[in-house]
Amino acid sequence: MAWIALALTAGAATLFALPALPPAWLAALLFLPACALLLAGPCLRPAGACLLGFALAALAAHARLEHTLAPGLAGADLRIEGRIDGLPQDDGRRLRFEFLVRSGSRDGHPVRLPRRVRLSWYGPGRAQPVPGERWRLTVRLRSPRGFANPGGFDYGRWLFRHGIGATGYVRDAPGPVRLAPARPSIDALRAGLRARLAPVLEQLEHPGMLRALTLGDRGGIPAGRWRTLVATGTNHLMAISGLHVGLVALLGYGLGRGLWRVGGPLRRRLPRPMLQALTALALAALYAALAGFALPTVRALTMLALALGAVCMRRRVRPGSVLAGAAVTVIAFDPLAVLAPGFWLSFGAVAAILWVCAGRLGRPRRLGGWLRLQCAIALALTPLLLALFREASLVAPLANALAVPWVSIATVPSALGGAALWPLWPALGAGLLWLADTSLLVIWWLLERLAGLSFAQWRAPAHPHWMLALALVGAAVLLLPRGVPGKPAALLAVLPLLLWQPPRPASGAFWVDVLDVGQGLAVVVRTARHTLVYDTGARFSPRFDAGSAVVVPFVRSVGVRRLDALVVSHGDDDHAGGADAVTRELRPRRIWTSVPARLHPAAGFCARGLGWRWDRVRFRFLHPARDGVWRGNNASCVLRVDGPGGSLLLPGDIEAGAERALVAGGAALAADVVVAPHHGSATSSTPGFVAAVNPRWVLYSVGHGNRWGFPRPQVLAAWRPAGWARTDCGGALHLAFDPGHGV
């Protein structure tokens, strides 16, 4: 069974390594040979399972793509009817929710829309929709898309995985209309519980964490606390995970024993093991439903169902077979689950526990064995964490060894008991919730100390996939029992993961990456031994900015741990919004900007004439002067980079006035590559400036479908016949300026 599960998973995952989907008819034809191989014999079954997983994933992907927004409807006012789905999230600035579309129209004419869309509702006085309510809304939609950058979170992939065919926002006119009240559903129950618990939770120290533990709603955990959880490898505890489902099932198993003892008719109708299994599964299913059936809870619930089913049927079943059966079930019902990091981490953690614990002789000491188990899980999951997130916690074994039993014994039972009793017995419910909050205070003190250690997290560059796979095999061998041969070779398999570094430019060369940050700018310039970031993109909400979501992950993915310089051209949010995150995470040695008083106490002014050399590459500021004449966009730091392989001009958001001043002052503007001033606005790119720069390539950093229509058609015409590239078309842009080869 294990080989079947591995082959099925490998087949589904292989599909998403291809550059394009195979035709749907070809995927359908693969079912025939897959079934033939599955029936042919034990040796050929894994090959059949692999082929079947590939075919299932391909057909699921085609079905998902059928429910995406038609290009002609993007940006148009659409009138839609449907129901609220899932728990809406309100961050104060906007309400975000998913909407199941039943019908849609444009100018009174019916149109075909995606089945599921993700909407934002801005502005004061907005309603608070409840899951299951039916609404009529006026919306503007766009195709599902995220920032496309190496090393960053793939939001477009996340939307595809969750079946969201479009994103957009609610319009005020014509106004939203509630058509029908919420019908009974799990999500409506969760929303009702969240509303009832809000008054008591907001008086406590950790309301967001308690909501996560009771309802699986992690949207209220502050960003700073989430960073602490990630740094200590304990973020899995702040959700309804497989561990918590197992605890509730254990409680249900004990409850079933008590019911059997006191229930006379039950003793005659059901054997005690069967009643215990049924109560355990019922409570676990209810708890998983509170989490919205997140993938880790589905895995745990499926494993429980298989194991408890064996108990009811009085059959013995191996734990490995239960895990394999759960994997087969999940992929059979949702082949796209392989796109979710939670799939790999959830099944990987349980597989590591079984790999370490199964077949061992002797009984380990409780404390020592528990800590060794946490170290084994950390070792097994590290290659997966590096492949998925390029970071792993080095303090996770100690943090989990202490936090897992504490949260499981002290926090989760009291939080669940308080949430269940609060509507019925407010005093007792509030007391239990206070107890849960106090238990979090105790463990949080320790987690903050561990997260503050300089070696708490291992942040690695983007390793080649073969290296991560080799390390995973090496870790599996290292976790075998003592005396098994081959462990020195396994260490050699893990060693490349520790020593490998990404390539860097040669001396005299420099590499430039214009990152996709939407409507904004972020440029990374690398020389042989130094790295500079020019602008940091926008800040979109208190929990999300381009600095932490795009710039920092990219810089770390190319093997840079600390910046040599950060340049923030001016104070507009689309250029400076991510500066705080970049400064905090990448600790630049020097900061230059035209607004030092607003940016950072250590920032210097990017005065005209200031320059330096790195690895035979020269950097110079051409604008502004120290006289303080320029303001706003025209005060942008204009940076020129020159090397033996070519030159680059970064003009920020300067407009016509600053451009004319640069041309009149005789600034060295001629460059091989220029990033278009002000994203291609018509207020920039004056004829004199364009003639003075005379580039071979013009790069546009613009947001997809931005409301200003950047780059403007007249700007595109002005820079011809130079070649051009845009971040809204292909994502991040990479250029190499190499001596002897040019750009």
Short mmCIF file of C-alpha atoms in Angstrom, two decimals, residues 517-523 533-540 545-547 551 572-579 582:
data_model
loop_
_atom_site.label_atom_id
_atom_site.label_comp_id
_atom_site.label_asym_id
_atom_site.label_seq_id
_atom_site.Cartn_x
_atom_site.Cartn_y
_atom_site.Cartn_z
CA VAL A 517 5.76 44.18 -6.98
CA GLY A 518 2.61 45.27 -8.79
CA GLN A 519 2.24 49.03 -9.17
CA GLY A 520 5.56 50.00 -7.61
CA LEU A 521 9.28 49.44 -7.94
CA ALA A 522 11.92 47.16 -6.44
CA VAL A 523 15.27 46.52 -8.13
CA VAL A 533 18.27 47.11 -3.33
CA TYR A 534 16.72 50.14 -5.02
CA ASP A 535 13.18 50.74 -3.71
CA THR A 536 11.04 48.21 -1.90
CA GLY A 537 7.53 48.22 -3.37
CA ALA A 538 4.30 49.14 -1.58
CA ARG A 539 2.70 48.39 1.78
CA PHE A 540 -0.76 46.96 1.15
CA ASP A 545 3.92 44.55 2.10
CA ALA A 546 6.14 43.96 -0.92
CA GLY A 547 9.29 44.18 1.19
CA VAL A 551 12.13 41.60 -1.81
CA ASP A 572 5.79 57.45 -1.96
CA ASP A 573 4.30 54.23 -0.64
CA ASP A 574 4.76 52.29 -3.89
CA HIS A 575 8.52 52.77 -3.54
CA ALA A 576 9.05 52.96 0.24
CA GLY A 577 6.20 50.83 1.64
CA GLY A 578 8.35 47.73 2.13
CA ALA A 579 11.39 49.58 3.52
CA VAL A 582 13.73 45.10 4.26
#
